Coordinates of C-alpha atoms and ligand atoms in Angstrom, one line a residue:
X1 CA 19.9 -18.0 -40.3
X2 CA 21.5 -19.0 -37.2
X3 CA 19.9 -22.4 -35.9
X4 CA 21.3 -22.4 -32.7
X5 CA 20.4 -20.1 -29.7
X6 CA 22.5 -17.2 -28.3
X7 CA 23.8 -17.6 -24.7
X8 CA 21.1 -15.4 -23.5
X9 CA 18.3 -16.9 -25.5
X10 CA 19.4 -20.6 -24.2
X11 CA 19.7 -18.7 -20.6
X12 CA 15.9 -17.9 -20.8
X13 CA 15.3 -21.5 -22.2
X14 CA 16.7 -22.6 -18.6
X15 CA 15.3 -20.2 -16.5
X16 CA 11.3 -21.2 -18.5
X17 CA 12.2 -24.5 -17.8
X18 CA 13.1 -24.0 -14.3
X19 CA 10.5 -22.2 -13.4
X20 CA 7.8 -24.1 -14.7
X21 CA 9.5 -27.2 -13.2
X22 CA 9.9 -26.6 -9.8
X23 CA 6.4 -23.9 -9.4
X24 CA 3.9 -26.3 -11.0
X25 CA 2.8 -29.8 -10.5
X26 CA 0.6 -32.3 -12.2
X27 CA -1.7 -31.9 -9.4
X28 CA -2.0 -27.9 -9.8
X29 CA -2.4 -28.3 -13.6
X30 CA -5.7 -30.8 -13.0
X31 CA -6.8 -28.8 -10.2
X32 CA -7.0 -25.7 -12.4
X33 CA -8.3 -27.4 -15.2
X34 CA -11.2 -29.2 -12.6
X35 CA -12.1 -26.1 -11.6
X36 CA -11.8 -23.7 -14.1
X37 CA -9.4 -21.3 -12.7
X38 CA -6.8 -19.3 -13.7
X39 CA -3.4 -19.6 -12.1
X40 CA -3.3 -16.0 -10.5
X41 CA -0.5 -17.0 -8.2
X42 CA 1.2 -18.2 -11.2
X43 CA 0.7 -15.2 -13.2
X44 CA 1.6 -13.1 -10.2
X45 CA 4.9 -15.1 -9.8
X46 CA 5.8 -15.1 -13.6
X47 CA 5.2 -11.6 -13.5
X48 CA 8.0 -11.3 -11.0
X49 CA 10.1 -13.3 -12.6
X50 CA 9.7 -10.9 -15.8
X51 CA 8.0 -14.0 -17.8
X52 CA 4.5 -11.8 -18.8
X53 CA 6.8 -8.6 -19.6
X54 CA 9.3 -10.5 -22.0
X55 CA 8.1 -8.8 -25.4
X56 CA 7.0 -5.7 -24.0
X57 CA 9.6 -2.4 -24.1
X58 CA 12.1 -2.1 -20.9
X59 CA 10.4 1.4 -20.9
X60 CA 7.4 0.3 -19.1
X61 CA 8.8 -2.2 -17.4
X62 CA 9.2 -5.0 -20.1
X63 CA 12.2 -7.2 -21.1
X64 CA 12.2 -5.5 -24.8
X65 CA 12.8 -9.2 -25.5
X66 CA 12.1 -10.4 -29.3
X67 CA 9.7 -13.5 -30.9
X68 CA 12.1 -16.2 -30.8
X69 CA 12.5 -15.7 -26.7
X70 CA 8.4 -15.3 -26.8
X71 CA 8.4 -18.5 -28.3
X72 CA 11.1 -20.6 -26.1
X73 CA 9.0 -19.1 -22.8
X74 CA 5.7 -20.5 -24.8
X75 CA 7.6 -23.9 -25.4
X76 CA 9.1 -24.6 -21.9
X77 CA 5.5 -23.8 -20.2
X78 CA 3.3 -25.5 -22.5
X79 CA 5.8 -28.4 -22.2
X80 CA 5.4 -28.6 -18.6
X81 CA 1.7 -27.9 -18.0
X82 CA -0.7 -26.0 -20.3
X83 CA -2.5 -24.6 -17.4
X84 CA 0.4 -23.0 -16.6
X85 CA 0.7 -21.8 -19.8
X86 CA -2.6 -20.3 -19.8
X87 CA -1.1 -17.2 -17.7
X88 CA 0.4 -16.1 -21.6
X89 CA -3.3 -15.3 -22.5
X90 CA -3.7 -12.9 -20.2
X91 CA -0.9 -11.0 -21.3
X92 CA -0.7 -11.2 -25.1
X93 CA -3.3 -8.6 -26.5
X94 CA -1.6 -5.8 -24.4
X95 CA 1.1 -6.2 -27.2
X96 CA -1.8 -3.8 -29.5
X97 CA -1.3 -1.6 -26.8
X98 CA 2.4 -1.0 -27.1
X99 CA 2.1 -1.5 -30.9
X100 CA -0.8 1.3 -31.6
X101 CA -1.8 2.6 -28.2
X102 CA -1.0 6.6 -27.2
X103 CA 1.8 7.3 -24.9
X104 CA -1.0 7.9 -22.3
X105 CA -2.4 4.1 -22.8
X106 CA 0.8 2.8 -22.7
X107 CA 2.0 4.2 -19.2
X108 CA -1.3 3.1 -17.7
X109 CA -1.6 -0.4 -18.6
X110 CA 1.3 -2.5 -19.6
X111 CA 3.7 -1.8 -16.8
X112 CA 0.5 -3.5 -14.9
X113 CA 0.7 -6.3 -17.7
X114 CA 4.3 -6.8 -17.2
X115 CA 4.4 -7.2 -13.3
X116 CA 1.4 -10.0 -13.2
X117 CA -0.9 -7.9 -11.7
X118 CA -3.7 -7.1 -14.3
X119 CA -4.4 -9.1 -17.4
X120 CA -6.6 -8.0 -20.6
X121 CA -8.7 -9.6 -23.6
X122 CA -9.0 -8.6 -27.3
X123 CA -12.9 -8.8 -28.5
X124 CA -13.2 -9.7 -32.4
X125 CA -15.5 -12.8 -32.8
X126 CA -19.1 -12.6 -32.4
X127 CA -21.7 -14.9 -32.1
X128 CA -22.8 -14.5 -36.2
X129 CA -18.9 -13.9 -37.2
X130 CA -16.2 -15.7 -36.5
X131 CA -13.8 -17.1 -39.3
X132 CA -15.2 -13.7 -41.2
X133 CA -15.1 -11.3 -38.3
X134 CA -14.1 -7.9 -39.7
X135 CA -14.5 -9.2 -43.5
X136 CA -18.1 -9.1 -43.8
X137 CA -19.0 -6.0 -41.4
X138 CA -19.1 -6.6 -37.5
X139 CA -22.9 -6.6 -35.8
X140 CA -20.9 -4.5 -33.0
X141 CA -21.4 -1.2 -33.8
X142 CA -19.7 2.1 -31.7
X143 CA -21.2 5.3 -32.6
X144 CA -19.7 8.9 -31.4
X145 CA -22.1 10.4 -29.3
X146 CA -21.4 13.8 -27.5
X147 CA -18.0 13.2 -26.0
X148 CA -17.6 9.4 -25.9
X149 CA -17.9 6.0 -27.8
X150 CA -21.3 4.6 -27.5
X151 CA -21.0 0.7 -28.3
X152 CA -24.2 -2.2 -28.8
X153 CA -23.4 -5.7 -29.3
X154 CA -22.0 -9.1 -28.6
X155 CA -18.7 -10.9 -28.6
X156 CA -18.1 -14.2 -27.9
X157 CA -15.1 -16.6 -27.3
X158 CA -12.8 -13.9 -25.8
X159 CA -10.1 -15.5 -23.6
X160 CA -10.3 -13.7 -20.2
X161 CA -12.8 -11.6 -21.3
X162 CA -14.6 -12.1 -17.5
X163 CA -11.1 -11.6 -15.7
X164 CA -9.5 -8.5 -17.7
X165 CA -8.9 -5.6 -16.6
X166 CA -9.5 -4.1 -19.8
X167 CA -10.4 -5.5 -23.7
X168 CA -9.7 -4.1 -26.9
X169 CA -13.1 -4.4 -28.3
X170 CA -13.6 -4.6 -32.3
X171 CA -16.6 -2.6 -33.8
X172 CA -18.0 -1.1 -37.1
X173 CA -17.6 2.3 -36.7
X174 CA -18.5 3.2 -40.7
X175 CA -21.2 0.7 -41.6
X176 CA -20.7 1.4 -45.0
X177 CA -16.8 1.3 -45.6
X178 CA -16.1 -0.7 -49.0
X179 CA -15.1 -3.2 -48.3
X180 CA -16.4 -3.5 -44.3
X181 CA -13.1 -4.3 -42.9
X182 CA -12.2 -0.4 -43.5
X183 CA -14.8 0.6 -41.1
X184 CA -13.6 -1.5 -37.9
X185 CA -12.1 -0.1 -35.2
X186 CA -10.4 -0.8 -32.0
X187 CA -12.1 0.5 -28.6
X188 CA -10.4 0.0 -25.3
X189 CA -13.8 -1.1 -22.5
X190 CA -12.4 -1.3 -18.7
X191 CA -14.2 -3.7 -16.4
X192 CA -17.1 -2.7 -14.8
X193 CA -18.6 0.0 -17.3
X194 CA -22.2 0.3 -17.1
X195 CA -23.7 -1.3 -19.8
X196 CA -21.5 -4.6 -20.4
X197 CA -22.7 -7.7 -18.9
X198 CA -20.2 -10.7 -18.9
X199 CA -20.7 -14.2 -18.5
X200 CA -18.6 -16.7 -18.3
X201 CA -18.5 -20.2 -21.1
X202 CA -18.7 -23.3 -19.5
X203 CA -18.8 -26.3 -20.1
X204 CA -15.6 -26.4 -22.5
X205 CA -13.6 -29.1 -23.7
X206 CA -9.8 -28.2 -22.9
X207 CA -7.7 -24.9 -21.8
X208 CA -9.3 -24.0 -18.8
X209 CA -7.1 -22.5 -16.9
X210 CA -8.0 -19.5 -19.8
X211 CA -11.6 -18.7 -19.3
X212 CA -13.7 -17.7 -21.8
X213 CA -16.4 -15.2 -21.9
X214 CA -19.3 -13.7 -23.8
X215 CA -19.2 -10.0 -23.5
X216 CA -22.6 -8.1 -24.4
X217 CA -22.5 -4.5 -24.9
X218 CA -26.1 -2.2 -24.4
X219 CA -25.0 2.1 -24.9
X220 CA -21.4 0.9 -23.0
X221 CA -20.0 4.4 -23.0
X222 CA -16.1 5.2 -23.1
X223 CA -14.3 8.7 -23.6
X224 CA -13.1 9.3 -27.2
X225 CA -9.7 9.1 -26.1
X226 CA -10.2 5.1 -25.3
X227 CA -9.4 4.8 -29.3
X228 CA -6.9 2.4 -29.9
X229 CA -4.5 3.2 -32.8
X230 CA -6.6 4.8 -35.7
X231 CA -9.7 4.8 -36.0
X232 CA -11.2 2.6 -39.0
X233 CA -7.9 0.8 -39.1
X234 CA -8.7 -1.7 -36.1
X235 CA -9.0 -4.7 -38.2
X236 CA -5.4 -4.1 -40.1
X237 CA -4.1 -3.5 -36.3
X238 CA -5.0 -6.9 -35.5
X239 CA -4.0 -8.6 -38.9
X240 CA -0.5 -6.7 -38.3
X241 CA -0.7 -8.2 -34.7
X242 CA -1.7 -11.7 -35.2
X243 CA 1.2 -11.7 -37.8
X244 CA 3.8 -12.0 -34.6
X245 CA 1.3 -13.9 -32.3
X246 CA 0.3 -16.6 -34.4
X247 CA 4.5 -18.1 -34.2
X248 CA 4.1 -17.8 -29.8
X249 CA 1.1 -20.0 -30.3
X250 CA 2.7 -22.7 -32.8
X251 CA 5.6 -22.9 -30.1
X252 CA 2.9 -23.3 -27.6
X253 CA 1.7 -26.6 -30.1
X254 CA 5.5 -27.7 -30.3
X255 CA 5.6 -27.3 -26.1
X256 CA 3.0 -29.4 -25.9
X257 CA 3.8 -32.2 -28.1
X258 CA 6.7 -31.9 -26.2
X259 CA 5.5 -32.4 -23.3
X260 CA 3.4 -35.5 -24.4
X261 CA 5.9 -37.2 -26.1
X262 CA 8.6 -37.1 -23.3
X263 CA 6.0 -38.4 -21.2
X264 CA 5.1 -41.3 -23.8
X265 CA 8.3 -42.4 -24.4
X266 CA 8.9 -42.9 -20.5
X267 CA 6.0 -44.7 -20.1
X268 CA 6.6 -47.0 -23.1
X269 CA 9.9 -48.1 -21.5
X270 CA 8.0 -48.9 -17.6
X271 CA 5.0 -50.3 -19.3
X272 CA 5.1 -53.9 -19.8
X273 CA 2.8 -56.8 -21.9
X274 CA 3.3 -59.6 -23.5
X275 CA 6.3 -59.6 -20.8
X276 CA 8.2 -57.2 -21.9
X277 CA 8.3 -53.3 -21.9
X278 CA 5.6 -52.0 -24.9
X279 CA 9.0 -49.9 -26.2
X280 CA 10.5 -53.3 -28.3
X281 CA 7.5 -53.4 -30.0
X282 CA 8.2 -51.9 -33.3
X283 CA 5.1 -50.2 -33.7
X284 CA 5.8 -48.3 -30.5
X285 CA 9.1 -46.7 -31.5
X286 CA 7.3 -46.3 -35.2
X287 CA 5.1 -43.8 -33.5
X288 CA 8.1 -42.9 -31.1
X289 CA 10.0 -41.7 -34.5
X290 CA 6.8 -40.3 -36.5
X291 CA 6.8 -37.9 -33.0
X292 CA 10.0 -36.6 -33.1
X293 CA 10.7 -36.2 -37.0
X294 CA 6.6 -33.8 -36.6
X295 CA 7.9 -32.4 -33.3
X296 CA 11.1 -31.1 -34.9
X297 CA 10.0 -29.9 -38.5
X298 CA 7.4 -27.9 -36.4
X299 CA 9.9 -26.5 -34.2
X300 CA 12.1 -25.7 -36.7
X301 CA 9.2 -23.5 -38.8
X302 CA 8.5 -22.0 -35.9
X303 CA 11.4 -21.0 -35.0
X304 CA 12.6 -19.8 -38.5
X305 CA 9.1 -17.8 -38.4
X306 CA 10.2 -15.8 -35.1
X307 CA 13.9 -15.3 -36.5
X308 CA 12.2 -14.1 -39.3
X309 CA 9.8 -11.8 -37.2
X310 CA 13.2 -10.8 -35.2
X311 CA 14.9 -9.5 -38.6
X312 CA 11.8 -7.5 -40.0
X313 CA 12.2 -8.3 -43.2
X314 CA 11.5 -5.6 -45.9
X315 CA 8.7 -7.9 -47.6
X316 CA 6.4 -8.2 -44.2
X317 CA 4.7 -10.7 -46.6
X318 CA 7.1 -13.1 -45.8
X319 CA 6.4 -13.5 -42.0
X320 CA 2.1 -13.2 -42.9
X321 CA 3.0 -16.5 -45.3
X322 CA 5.6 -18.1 -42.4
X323 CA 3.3 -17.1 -38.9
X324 CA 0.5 -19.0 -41.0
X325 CA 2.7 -21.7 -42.2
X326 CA 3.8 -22.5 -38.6
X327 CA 0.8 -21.9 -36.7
X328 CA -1.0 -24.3 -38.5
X329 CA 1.6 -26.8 -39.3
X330 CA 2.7 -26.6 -35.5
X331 CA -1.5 -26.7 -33.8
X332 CA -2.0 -30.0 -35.9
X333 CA 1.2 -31.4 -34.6
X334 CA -0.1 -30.5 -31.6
X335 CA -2.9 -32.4 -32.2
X336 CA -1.5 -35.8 -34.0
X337 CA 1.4 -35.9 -31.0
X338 CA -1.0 -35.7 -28.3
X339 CA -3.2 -38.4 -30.0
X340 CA -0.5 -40.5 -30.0
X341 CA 1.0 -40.1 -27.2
X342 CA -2.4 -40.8 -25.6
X343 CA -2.7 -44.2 -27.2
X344 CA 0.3 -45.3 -26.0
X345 CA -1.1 -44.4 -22.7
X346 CA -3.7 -46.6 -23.7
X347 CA -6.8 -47.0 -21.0
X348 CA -4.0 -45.0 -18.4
X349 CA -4.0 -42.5 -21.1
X350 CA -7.3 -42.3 -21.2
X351 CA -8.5 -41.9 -17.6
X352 CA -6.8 -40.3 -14.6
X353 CA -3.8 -38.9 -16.5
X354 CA -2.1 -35.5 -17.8
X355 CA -2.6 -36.8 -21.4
X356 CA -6.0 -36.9 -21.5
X357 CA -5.6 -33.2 -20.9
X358 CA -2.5 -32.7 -22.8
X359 CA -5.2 -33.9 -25.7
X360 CA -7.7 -31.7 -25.4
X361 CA -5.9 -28.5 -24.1
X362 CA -3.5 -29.1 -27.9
X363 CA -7.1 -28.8 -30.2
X364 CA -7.6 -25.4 -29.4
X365 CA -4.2 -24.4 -30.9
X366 CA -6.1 -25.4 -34.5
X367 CA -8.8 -22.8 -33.5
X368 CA -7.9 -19.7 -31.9
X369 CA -6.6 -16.6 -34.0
X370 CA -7.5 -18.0 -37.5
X371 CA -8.7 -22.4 -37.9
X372 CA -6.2 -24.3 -39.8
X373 CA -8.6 -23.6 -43.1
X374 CA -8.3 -19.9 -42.6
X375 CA -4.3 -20.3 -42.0
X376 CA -4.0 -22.7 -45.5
X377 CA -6.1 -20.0 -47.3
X378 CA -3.2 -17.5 -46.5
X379 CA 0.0 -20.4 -47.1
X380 CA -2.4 -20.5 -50.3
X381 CA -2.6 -17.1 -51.2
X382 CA 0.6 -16.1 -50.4
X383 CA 2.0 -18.3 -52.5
X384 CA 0.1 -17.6 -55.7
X385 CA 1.0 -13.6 -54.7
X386 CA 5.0 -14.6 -54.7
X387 CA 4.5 -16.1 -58.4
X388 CA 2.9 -12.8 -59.8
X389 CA -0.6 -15.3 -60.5
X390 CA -4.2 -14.7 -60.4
X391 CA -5.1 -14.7 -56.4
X392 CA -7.5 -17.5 -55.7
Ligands
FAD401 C1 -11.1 -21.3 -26.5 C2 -11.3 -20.2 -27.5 C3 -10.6 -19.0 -27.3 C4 -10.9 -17.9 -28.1 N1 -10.4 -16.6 -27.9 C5 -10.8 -15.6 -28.6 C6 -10.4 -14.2 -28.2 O1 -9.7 -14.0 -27.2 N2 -10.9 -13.2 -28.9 C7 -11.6 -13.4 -30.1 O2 -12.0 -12.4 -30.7 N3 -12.0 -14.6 -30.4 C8 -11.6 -15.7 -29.7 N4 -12.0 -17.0 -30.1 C9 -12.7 -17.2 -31.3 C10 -11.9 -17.9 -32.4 O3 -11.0 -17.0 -33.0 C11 -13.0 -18.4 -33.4 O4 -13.6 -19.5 -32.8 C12 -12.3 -18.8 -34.7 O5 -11.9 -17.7 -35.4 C13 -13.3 -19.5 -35.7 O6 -14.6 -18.9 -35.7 P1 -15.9 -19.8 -35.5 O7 -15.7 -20.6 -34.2 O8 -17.1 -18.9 -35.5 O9 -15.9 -20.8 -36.7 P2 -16.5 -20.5 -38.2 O10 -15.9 -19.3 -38.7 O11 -18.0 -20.6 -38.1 O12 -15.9 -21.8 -39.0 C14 -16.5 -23.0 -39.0 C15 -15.7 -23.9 -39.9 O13 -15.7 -23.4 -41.3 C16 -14.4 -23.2 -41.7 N5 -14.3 -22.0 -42.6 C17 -14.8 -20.8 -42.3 N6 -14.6 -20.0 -43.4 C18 -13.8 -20.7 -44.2 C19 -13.2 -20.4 -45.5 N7 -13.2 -19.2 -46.0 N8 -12.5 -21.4 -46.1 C20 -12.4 -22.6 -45.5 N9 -13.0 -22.9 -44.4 C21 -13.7 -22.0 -43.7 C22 -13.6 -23.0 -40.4 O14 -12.2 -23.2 -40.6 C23 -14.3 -24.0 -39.5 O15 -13.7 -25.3 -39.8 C24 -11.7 -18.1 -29.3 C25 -12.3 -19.3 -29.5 C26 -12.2 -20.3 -28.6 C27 -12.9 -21.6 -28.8

C-alpha cells in the first residue's frame, strides 16, 4: 500500500482546498447553519467544478473518480466549513443508482446529480426502527397493486428528504421473508407524488446546512419500473453501499478535526494569560499532541479503508471490517478533537465562534449510517468471523 498520493490525487487535494477556501467564509458557514439552509449556490458551483460528480461514471457525466479522491474532497471541505460540506449529502445516495439502478434510471438522474442541479435522499429509518431498520421488518410496507407500487408509512431522519428530487425509499415488500431483511426493497418516490407529505425537523443540534425530514407515505403510487435494483434485495443494496460510504464520512470526521485543530493551535499561540501566550503552557501542547497523534491514526485508517475499497479486494469482508473500523474510529475523533479544540477556545470557544459549531456539526458523524455501537458490533463480528470462532 502506497501512503503517499498520486500527482492527480494530490491535484484534487489542491483544487478541494482551493475551492472551499476562496468560495466560503466563516460568515456563510454561520449564516447557513442560522438559518437552516442548504448551500444551493455552493452545490450549484461544486457541481461545476465536477466536485458532486467525482465518484459517479464519466458516462453520465461523472469523474469515474475512486474512494480515496471521495475521501480527500470530504477532508478539504469539512476542514474548511461543514456547511459547505453538507452539499456531499445531497449527492451521495445517487451512488445506489449507478450501483443497482436500470440503464433507464441512470440516464435520468445522475447526470442531474453530477452537474449540481438536483439532489436526492435514501429513506431507511423510521420512527419505531432505527439501529434495527431492515433487521426486524420495516412498518413501511409497498404492495403491487395493478400496474404500480402502492406504499404506507413513515420515515424519519432522511437528510434532504424535503429538498430531493427523488429518494430511494426502503419498504417490506414480503412481510413474511425469514429473516425480514429478505423482504425489503428499494423504491425510487419523486417529489411531489400524491400521497407523501413532508415536513421538515427542526430544531436540531448541528449540520444544518443538511436538512432533515420526516417523510409520511398514505397509497403513494409509483410505476413498477421505479424498482431499484432487485426486488427483496434492498436492504443488501444498502449494506453493499454503506460499505464504500461509511470511509467518505470518516474523512468527513478527520476534515473536521482538522479544521478545529488548525484553528486551536493558532489561537493558542495569539491568546495570552498569565502574560504569556496559553501555547507554553504544557498542558496546551499536551492536548496540541493528543490532536494530532488521533487526527493522523484516523486519517491513516481511513485512508487505508478507501485504498482498500479502490483495490476490490477478493474477501469484500475486509472493507465491511475496515469502512466500520474507520467510521467509527474517525466520528469519535471527530468528536474528542472538536471538544478540545473548543476548550482551548475556552469562553471564545464557547460563544460567537466557528468551534462551537465545528462541535456540534462533528457528533452527528457517530450517528448517521450505523452509531459507533452498531459500527463496534461489526469490528466485533468480523473479527471473531476471520478466526473461524463462534459469532457473537
Ligand atoms: C442528522 C441525521 C441524519 C440522518 N440521515 C438519515 C438518512 O438520510 N436516511 C436514513 O434512513 N436515516 C438517517 N438518519 C437516521 C440514522 O441512521 C439513525 O438515527 C441511526 O441509525 C440510529 O437510529 P436511532 O436514532 O433510531 O437510534 P436507536 O437505534 O434507537 O439507538 C439508540 C441507542 O441504542 C444503541 N443500540 C441500538 N442497537 C444496539 C445494539 N444492537 N448493540 C448496541 N447498541 C445498540 C445505539 O447505538 C444508540 O446508542 C439520520 C439521523 C440523523 C440524526
Amino acid at each position: 500500500m502506497r501512503f503517499e498520493f498520486t500527482e492527480e490525487q494530490a491535484e484534487i487535494k489542491r483544487a478541494a482546498r482551493e475551492f472551499a477556501e476562496k468560495e466560503f467564509t466563516s460568515e456563510k458557514g454561520r449564516e447557513h447553519d442560522e438559518k437552516y439552509e442548504f448551500p444551493w449556490e455552493f452545490y450549484r458551483k461544486a457541481g461545476k467544478l465536477g466536485f458532486t460528480g467525482a465518484s459517479f461514471s464519466e458516462k453520465y457525466g461523472g469523474q469515474g473518480l475512486g474512494c480515496i479522491e471521495a475521501c480527500i474532497i470530504a477532508e478539504e471541505f469539512y476542514r474548511v466549513d461543514s456547511t459547505l460540506a453538507a452539499i456531499l449529502a445531497g449527492v451521495g445516495f445517487a451512488g445506489l443508482v449507478e450501483k443497482f439502478g436500470t440503464e433507464e434510471q441512470k440516464e435520468k438522474y445522475i447526470p442531474r446529480i453530477c452537474k449540481g442541479e438536483i439532489t436526492c435522499a435514501m429513506a431507511l429509518t423510521e420512527p419505531g426502527h432505527g439501529s434495527d431498520a431492515g433487521m426486524v421488518g420495516l412498518d413501511t410496507k409497498a404492495v403491487k397493486d395493478g400496474g404500480s407500487w402502492k406504499i404506507n408509512g413513515t420515515k424519519t431522519f432522511i437528510t434532504c428528504g424535503d429538498i430531493a428530487e427523488f429518494t430511494i425509499v426502503c419498504c417490506q415488500t414480503d412481510p413474511n421473508a425469514s429473516p425480514p431483511h429478505r423482504g425489503v426493497t428499494q423504491i425510487i418516490v419523486e417529489k411531489g407524488t400524491p400521497g407523501l407529505d413532508v415536513t421538515s425537523l427542526k430544531p436540531k443540534m448541528g449540520l444544518r446546512g443538511a436538512p432533515q425530514a420526516e417523510m409520511a407515505f398514505s397509497d403513494v403510487r409509483v410505476p413498477l419500473s421505479n424498482l431499484l435494483g432487485q426486488e427483496n434485495r434492498g436492504f443488501h443494496q444498502i449494506m453493499s453501499y454503506f460499505d464504500f460510504s461509511r470511509t467518505p464520512i470518516a474523512a468527513s470526521a478527520v476534515g473536521i478535526a482538522q479544521g478545529a485543530f488548525e484553528r486551536a493551535l493558532k489561537y493558542s499561540t495569539e491568546r495570552e494569560q498569565f502574560f504569556q501566550p496559553i501555547h507554553r503552557f504544557q498542558f496546551t501542547q499536551w492536548k496540541i499532541a493528543e490532536m494530532a497523534m488521533k487526527i493522523e491514526a484516523a486519517r491513516l485508517l481511513t485512508y487505508k479503508t478507501a485504498w482498500l475499497i479502490d483495490h476490490k479486494p477478493e474477501n469484500t469482508r475486509l472493507i465491511t471490517k475496515f469502512a466500520s473500523m474507520a467510521k467509527a474510529y474517525a466520528a469519535k475523533t471527530g468528536i474528542e478533537v472538536t471538544d478540545e479544540a473548543l476548550q482551548i477556545y475556552a469562553g471564545y470557544g464557547y460563544v460567537d465562534s466557528d468551534m462551537e459549531r465545528f462541535y456540534r456539526d462533528a457528533r452527528i458523524l457517530d450517528i448517521i449510517e450505523g452509531t459507533g455501537e452498531i459500527q463496534r458490533y461489526i469490528v466485533a463480528r468480523e473479527n471473531y468471523r476471520e478466526m473461524n470462532l463462534p459469532l457473537p
